[in-house]
Amino acid sequence: MNRKALVLALGTVFMMTGAYAQKSGAKDKGDSASDPDSVVELYGKVYPEIVRPQGKGATSAGSAVATFAAPPTGVSSIITRNEMESSNSRFGVRGSEKLGAGLKAIFQLETAFSVDSNNSAFAQRDSFVGLSHNAWGTIKLGRMDTPFKAYGDDISFLGVSSGNFTSTSNVLRKPGFGTSSASSFHLRRVNVAQYESPQFAGLDFAVQYSTDEADTASRHPHVWSGGIKYEMGPLTLAIAHERHWDLFGGSRNVPTAAMSNFADQSVNSKDQATQAMVKWRLSKVHQFEFDYIRKEYKENATVTGRFASYKNNAWMAIWDMRWTPQWRTQLHYIKSEKGSCSRVAAVCVTDGLDGTQLSAGFAYYFSSRTYLFAMASWVKNGFSAVYNNSNQQAPSTGEDITQYALGIQHTF
């Protein structure tokens, strides 16, 4: 009887909460009777898939490779097996409250959850609270993606690329050496303050500041990120820039401690990237996007042999085709160049740090919210590179990765 009473009580609470979220409170002057003062919404996206990875072509042991590459083993590390992936399946709660004079309080708590397992943590995705005004823009405080991440790579691969092996960020927005995310320009930052402008004549922009809260007497690790976008009919143009101070994207990815400045408090780093995007909708069927990125990692080292700089360029092209309301296909190609590097009073070689990624897939829609998808992706690493799009495994130096998947996506 106690269990039944508890279930009944909890059910009543949730029913009342849901009802409150749907009904209107007191109205501001000028608001329509159908527009509530306070709204709370539950939303989500789930897209599990069965994945089949395989690797081949690892660079032979003892081969000469780039200065920042890990020593090659000649053995492929990607095990061919069946995997179940949940990617960035997620659910969230978001809402707003009218404060008068066109001002709203807004909030969001978004959680990634592994639908295929049980290791989720609460609200680790974009989560914030802020104030929004149609004429003055939006201010947010919390944890969220950088504008650099948001103002590029706009056409998601079949709508499921976030956290997926078809994500372009693995080759486009990272270097081809090391495994630390400190070098990535595809980030969700913590301790964030962000301003987003209203849209005016097709133009909008955003700027973000975040800190690692790990300052020392000589270091202040923090990030500035910003982007601006212009939309005019079928054409979208965007440019973004991001700078990382004292994140050491170079030193935290070199193969030996002798090359790294990370432990030397007398050294500082400044890494930056600039990105340009063009998107064109040709018709209701065809949509194209082209992105170009230049990344630079710099450290003011003075000790012989240590990391000083690395630069490289990368670009991608996407073709999205919606043939009918049911059928959709997509192709994308990403190319990252080997780049150039320097060390303090020492030779630095980048040969083989290039990489490419080609992905192809199709989707069948039962409705606008539910569809099946099948896709494949091929990452070809230069003989020194370790570009990696696997969620569970890591390639050896020079190893190519092929992955196939079948899955289902549902949005609520």
PDB file of C-alpha atoms in Angstrom, residues 150-308:
ATOM      1  CA  ALA A 150      28.401  27.290 -33.861  1.00  0.00           C
ATOM      2  CA  TYR A 151      29.235  29.622 -36.790  1.00  0.00           C
ATOM      3  CA  GLY A 152      30.590  26.927 -39.080  1.00  0.00           C
ATOM      4  CA  ASP A 153      30.052  23.323 -40.148  1.00  0.00           C
ATOM      5  CA  ASP A 154      26.388  24.290 -40.370  1.00  0.00           C
ATOM      6  CA  ILE A 155      24.957  21.311 -42.284  1.00  0.00           C
ATOM      7  CA  SER A 156      24.975  18.434 -39.837  1.00  0.00           C
ATOM      8  CA  PHE A 157      25.668  15.129 -41.600  1.00  0.00           C
ATOM      9  CA  LEU A 158      22.175  13.572 -41.916  1.00  0.00           C
ATOM     10  CA  GLY A 159      21.304  15.422 -38.700  1.00  0.00           C
ATOM     11  CA  VAL A 160      23.310  12.936 -36.581  1.00  0.00           C
ATOM     12  CA  SER A 161      26.943  14.055 -36.884  1.00  0.00           C
ATOM     13  CA  SER A 162      27.266  15.502 -33.362  1.00  0.00           C
ATOM     14  CA  GLY A 163      29.464  13.060 -31.451  1.00  0.00           C
ATOM     15  CA  ASN A 164      29.321  10.691 -34.411  1.00  0.00           C
ATOM     16  CA  PHE A 165      32.105   9.259 -36.580  1.00  0.00           C
ATOM     17  CA  THR A 166      30.835  11.428 -39.467  1.00  0.00           C
ATOM     18  CA  SER A 167      31.620  14.587 -37.481  1.00  0.00           C
ATOM     19  CA  THR A 168      33.903  16.846 -39.513  1.00  0.00           C
ATOM     20  CA  SER A 169      35.636  18.296 -36.441  1.00  0.00           C
ATOM     21  CA  ASN A 170      38.040  15.366 -36.076  1.00  0.00           C
ATOM     22  CA  VAL A 171      39.934  16.346 -39.235  1.00  0.00           C
ATOM     23  CA  LEU A 172      38.835  19.954 -39.789  1.00  0.00           C
ATOM     24  CA  ARG A 173      39.327  21.535 -36.361  1.00  0.00           C
ATOM     25  CA  LYS A 174      42.218  19.581 -34.812  1.00  0.00           C
ATOM     26  CA  PRO A 175      45.858  18.891 -35.758  1.00  0.00           C
ATOM     27  CA  GLY A 176      47.001  15.447 -36.898  1.00  0.00           C
ATOM     28  CA  PHE A 177      49.128  14.678 -33.823  1.00  0.00           C
ATOM     29  CA  GLY A 178      48.385  13.972 -30.161  1.00  0.00           C
ATOM     30  CA  THR A 179      45.132  13.147 -28.362  1.00  0.00           C
ATOM     31  CA  SER A 180      44.594  16.085 -25.966  1.00  0.00           C
ATOM     32  CA  SER A 181      41.480  18.183 -26.646  1.00  0.00           C
ATOM     33  CA  ALA A 182      43.517  21.293 -25.713  1.00  0.00           C
ATOM     34  CA  SER A 183      44.310  21.639 -29.421  1.00  0.00           C
ATOM     35  CA  SER A 184      40.665  21.474 -30.551  1.00  0.00           C
ATOM     36  CA  PHE A 185      38.700  24.408 -31.934  1.00  0.00           C
ATOM     37  CA  HIS A 186      35.443  22.470 -31.652  1.00  0.00           C
ATOM     38  CA  LEU A 187      34.751  23.031 -27.975  1.00  0.00           C
ATOM     39  CA  ARG A 188      32.084  23.279 -25.325  1.00  0.00           C
ATOM     40  CA  ARG A 189      33.543  25.606 -22.727  1.00  0.00           C
ATOM     41  CA  VAL A 190      32.856  25.911 -18.999  1.00  0.00           C
ATOM     42  CA  ASN A 191      32.695  29.113 -16.909  1.00  0.00           C
ATOM     43  CA  VAL A 192      31.202  30.995 -19.845  1.00  0.00           C
ATOM     44  CA  ALA A 193      29.744  34.465 -20.322  1.00  0.00           C
ATOM     45  CA  GLN A 194      28.230  34.948 -23.789  1.00  0.00           C
ATOM     46  CA  TYR A 195      26.430  37.716 -25.652  1.00  0.00           C
ATOM     47  CA  GLU A 196      24.259  36.989 -28.722  1.00  0.00           C
ATOM     48  CA  SER A 197      22.972  39.862 -30.826  1.00  0.00           C
ATOM     49  CA  PRO A 198      19.459  40.094 -32.234  1.00  0.00           C
ATOM     50  CA  GLN A 199      19.184  39.570 -35.988  1.00  0.00           C
ATOM     51  CA  PHE A 200      19.093  42.772 -37.997  1.00  0.00           C
ATOM     52  CA  ALA A 201      18.696  42.772 -41.794  1.00  0.00           C
ATOM     53  CA  GLY A 202      19.946  39.177 -41.907  1.00  0.00           C
ATOM     54  CA  LEU A 203      23.008  39.882 -39.737  1.00  0.00           C
ATOM     55  CA  ASP A 204      23.800  38.557 -36.258  1.00  0.00           C
ATOM     56  CA  PHE A 205      26.880  37.920 -34.132  1.00  0.00           C
ATOM     57  CA  ALA A 206      27.995  36.347 -30.860  1.00  0.00           C
ATOM     58  CA  VAL A 207      30.993  36.770 -28.555  1.00  0.00           C
ATOM     59  CA  GLN A 208      32.058  34.532 -25.668  1.00  0.00           C
ATOM     60  CA  TYR A 209      34.568  34.636 -22.810  1.00  0.00           C
ATOM     61  CA  SER A 210      35.482  31.625 -20.680  1.00  0.00           C
ATOM     62  CA  THR A 211      38.117  30.817 -18.086  1.00  0.00           C
ATOM     63  CA  ASP A 212      39.625  27.569 -16.857  1.00  0.00           C
ATOM     64  CA  GLU A 213      39.865  28.959 -13.289  1.00  0.00           C
ATOM     65  CA  ALA A 214      43.401  27.554 -13.159  1.00  0.00           C
ATOM     66  CA  ASP A 215      45.450  30.746 -12.995  1.00  0.00           C
ATOM     67  CA  THR A 216      48.982  30.778 -11.619  1.00  0.00           C
ATOM     68  CA  ALA A 217      51.374  33.629 -10.969  1.00  0.00           C
ATOM     69  CA  SER A 218      52.439  33.559 -14.645  1.00  0.00           C
ATOM     70  CA  ARG A 219      49.490  31.976 -16.490  1.00  0.00           C
ATOM     71  CA  HIS A 220      45.868  32.889 -17.165  1.00  0.00           C
ATOM     72  CA  PRO A 221      44.203  30.070 -19.174  1.00  0.00           C
ATOM     73  CA  HIS A 222      41.130  31.482 -20.900  1.00  0.00           C
ATOM     74  CA  VAL A 223      39.378  31.646 -24.273  1.00  0.00           C
ATOM     75  CA  TRP A 224      37.782  34.375 -26.381  1.00  0.00           C
ATOM     76  CA  SER A 225      35.536  33.246 -29.241  1.00  0.00           C
ATOM     77  CA  GLY A 226      33.333  35.169 -31.644  1.00  0.00           C
ATOM     78  CA  GLY A 227      31.472  34.877 -34.913  1.00  0.00           C
ATOM     79  CA  ILE A 228      29.318  36.886 -37.302  1.00  0.00           C
ATOM     80  CA  LYS A 229      26.767  35.545 -39.778  1.00  0.00           C
ATOM     81  CA  TYR A 230      24.822  37.043 -42.666  1.00  0.00           C
ATOM     82  CA  GLU A 231      21.792  35.395 -44.289  1.00  0.00           C
ATOM     83  CA  MET A 232      20.251  36.621 -47.526  1.00  0.00           C
ATOM     84  CA  GLY A 233      17.715  34.289 -49.095  1.00  0.00           C
ATOM     85  CA  PRO A 234      19.434  31.024 -50.071  1.00  0.00           C
ATOM     86  CA  LEU A 235      22.911  32.354 -49.183  1.00  0.00           C
ATOM     87  CA  THR A 236      24.558  32.225 -45.738  1.00  0.00           C
ATOM     88  CA  LEU A 237      28.006  33.676 -45.012  1.00  0.00           C
ATOM     89  CA  ALA A 238      29.836  33.380 -41.692  1.00  0.00           C
ATOM     90  CA  ILE A 239      33.257  34.131 -40.266  1.00  0.00           C
ATOM     91  CA  ALA A 240      34.549  33.220 -36.812  1.00  0.00           C
ATOM     92  CA  HIS A 241      37.717  33.634 -34.791  1.00  0.00           C
ATOM     93  CA  GLU A 242      38.884  32.049 -31.538  1.00  0.00           C
ATOM     94  CA  ARG A 243      41.936  32.491 -29.285  1.00  0.00           C
ATOM     95  CA  HIS A 244      43.205  30.219 -26.521  1.00  0.00           C
ATOM     96  CA  TRP A 245      45.596  31.624 -23.922  1.00  0.00           C
ATOM     97  CA  ASP A 246      47.739  29.172 -21.924  1.00  0.00           C
ATOM     98  CA  LEU A 247      45.856  26.039 -23.035  1.00  0.00           C
ATOM     99  CA  PHE A 248      49.044  24.681 -24.680  1.00  0.00           C
ATOM    100  CA  GLY A 249      47.406  22.910 -27.605  1.00  0.00           C
ATOM    101  CA  GLY A 250      50.876  22.252 -29.009  1.00  0.00           C
ATOM    102  CA  SER A 251      52.863  21.130 -25.965  1.00  0.00           C
ATOM    103  CA  ARG A 252      50.093  18.889 -24.639  1.00  0.00           C
ATOM    104  CA  ASN A 253      50.148  16.912 -27.889  1.00  0.00           C
ATOM    105  CA  VAL A 254      53.854  16.393 -28.583  1.00  0.00           C
ATOM    106  CA  PRO A 255      55.190  12.826 -28.188  1.00  0.00           C
ATOM    107  CA  THR A 256      57.889  13.471 -25.557  1.00  0.00           C
ATOM    108  CA  ALA A 257      58.216  15.567 -22.392  1.00  0.00           C
ATOM    109  CA  ALA A 258      61.486  16.965 -23.751  1.00  0.00           C
ATOM    110  CA  MET A 259      59.522  18.863 -26.430  1.00  0.00           C
ATOM    111  CA  SER A 260      56.792  20.131 -24.094  1.00  0.00           C
ATOM    112  CA  ASN A 261      56.582  23.517 -22.348  1.00  0.00           C
ATOM    113  CA  PHE A 262      53.494  22.661 -20.325  1.00  0.00           C
ATOM    114  CA  ALA A 263      55.341  22.114 -17.029  1.00  0.00           C
ATOM    115  CA  ASP A 264      57.528  25.210 -17.473  1.00  0.00           C
ATOM    116  CA  GLN A 265      55.717  28.108 -15.773  1.00  0.00           C
ATOM    117  CA  SER A 266      57.930  30.663 -17.546  1.00  0.00           C
ATOM    118  CA  VAL A 267      56.334  29.780 -20.906  1.00  0.00           C
ATOM    119  CA  ASN A 268      52.946  30.965 -22.209  1.00  0.00           C
ATOM    120  CA  SER A 269      50.906  29.866 -25.200  1.00  0.00           C
ATOM    121  CA  LYS A 270      48.532  31.600 -27.620  1.00  0.00           C
ATOM    122  CA  ASP A 271      46.637  29.378 -30.036  1.00  0.00           C
ATOM    123  CA  GLN A 272      44.152  30.770 -32.533  1.00  0.00           C
ATOM    124  CA  ALA A 273      41.979  29.788 -35.480  1.00  0.00           C
ATOM    125  CA  THR A 274      40.024  31.673 -38.134  1.00  0.00           C
ATOM    126  CA  GLN A 275      37.145  30.123 -40.040  1.00  0.00           C
ATOM    127  CA  ALA A 276      35.043  31.156 -43.050  1.00  0.00           C
ATOM    128  CA  MET A 277      31.826  29.461 -44.196  1.00  0.00           C
ATOM    129  CA  VAL A 278      29.656  29.745 -47.300  1.00  0.00           C
ATOM    130  CA  LYS A 279      26.338  27.901 -47.543  1.00  0.00           C
ATOM    131  CA  TRP A 280      24.065  27.932 -50.569  1.00  0.00           C
ATOM    132  CA  ARG A 281      20.601  26.404 -50.957  1.00  0.00           C
ATOM    133  CA  LEU A 282      20.147  25.810 -54.671  1.00  0.00           C
ATOM    134  CA  SER A 283      16.578  24.566 -54.384  1.00  0.00           C
ATOM    135  CA  LYS A 284      14.418  22.542 -52.029  1.00  0.00           C
ATOM    136  CA  VAL A 285      16.547  19.555 -53.059  1.00  0.00           C
ATOM    137  CA  HIS A 286      20.195  20.661 -53.051  1.00  0.00           C
ATOM    138  CA  GLN A 287      22.220  22.442 -50.376  1.00  0.00           C
ATOM    139  CA  PHE A 288      25.976  23.056 -50.436  1.00  0.00           C
ATOM    140  CA  GLU A 289      28.498  24.255 -47.864  1.00  0.00           C
ATOM    141  CA  PHE A 290      32.196  25.101 -47.996  1.00  0.00           C
ATOM    142  CA  ASP A 291      34.344  25.840 -44.901  1.00  0.00           C
ATOM    143  CA  TYR A 292      37.975  26.943 -44.628  1.00  0.00           C
ATOM    144  CA  ILE A 293      39.998  27.053 -41.387  1.00  0.00           C
ATOM    145  CA  ARG A 294      43.515  28.219 -40.488  1.00  0.00           C
ATOM    146  CA  LYS A 295      44.903  27.073 -37.120  1.00  0.00           C
ATOM    147  CA  GLU A 296      48.014  28.394 -35.358  1.00  0.00           C
ATOM    148  CA  TYR A 297      49.636  27.178 -32.125  1.00  0.00           C
ATOM    149  CA  LYS A 298      52.403  29.345 -30.631  1.00  0.00           C
ATOM    150  CA  GLU A 299      54.494  29.151 -27.441  1.00  0.00           C
ATOM    151  CA  ASN A 300      57.280  31.497 -26.330  1.00  0.00           C
ATOM    152  CA  ALA A 301      59.753  28.743 -25.434  1.00  0.00           C
ATOM    153  CA  THR A 302      63.488  29.363 -25.025  1.00  0.00           C
ATOM    154  CA  VAL A 303      64.841  25.884 -24.209  1.00  0.00           C
ATOM    155  CA  THR A 304      66.448  24.075 -27.141  1.00  0.00           C
ATOM    156  CA  GLY A 305      64.308  21.373 -28.735  1.00  0.00           C
ATOM    157  CA  ARG A 306      60.989  22.474 -27.282  1.00  0.00           C
ATOM    158  CA  PHE A 307      57.767  23.185 -29.180  1.00  0.00           C
ATOM    159  CA  ALA A 308      57.581  26.714 -30.622  1.00  0.00           C
TER     160      ALA A 308
END
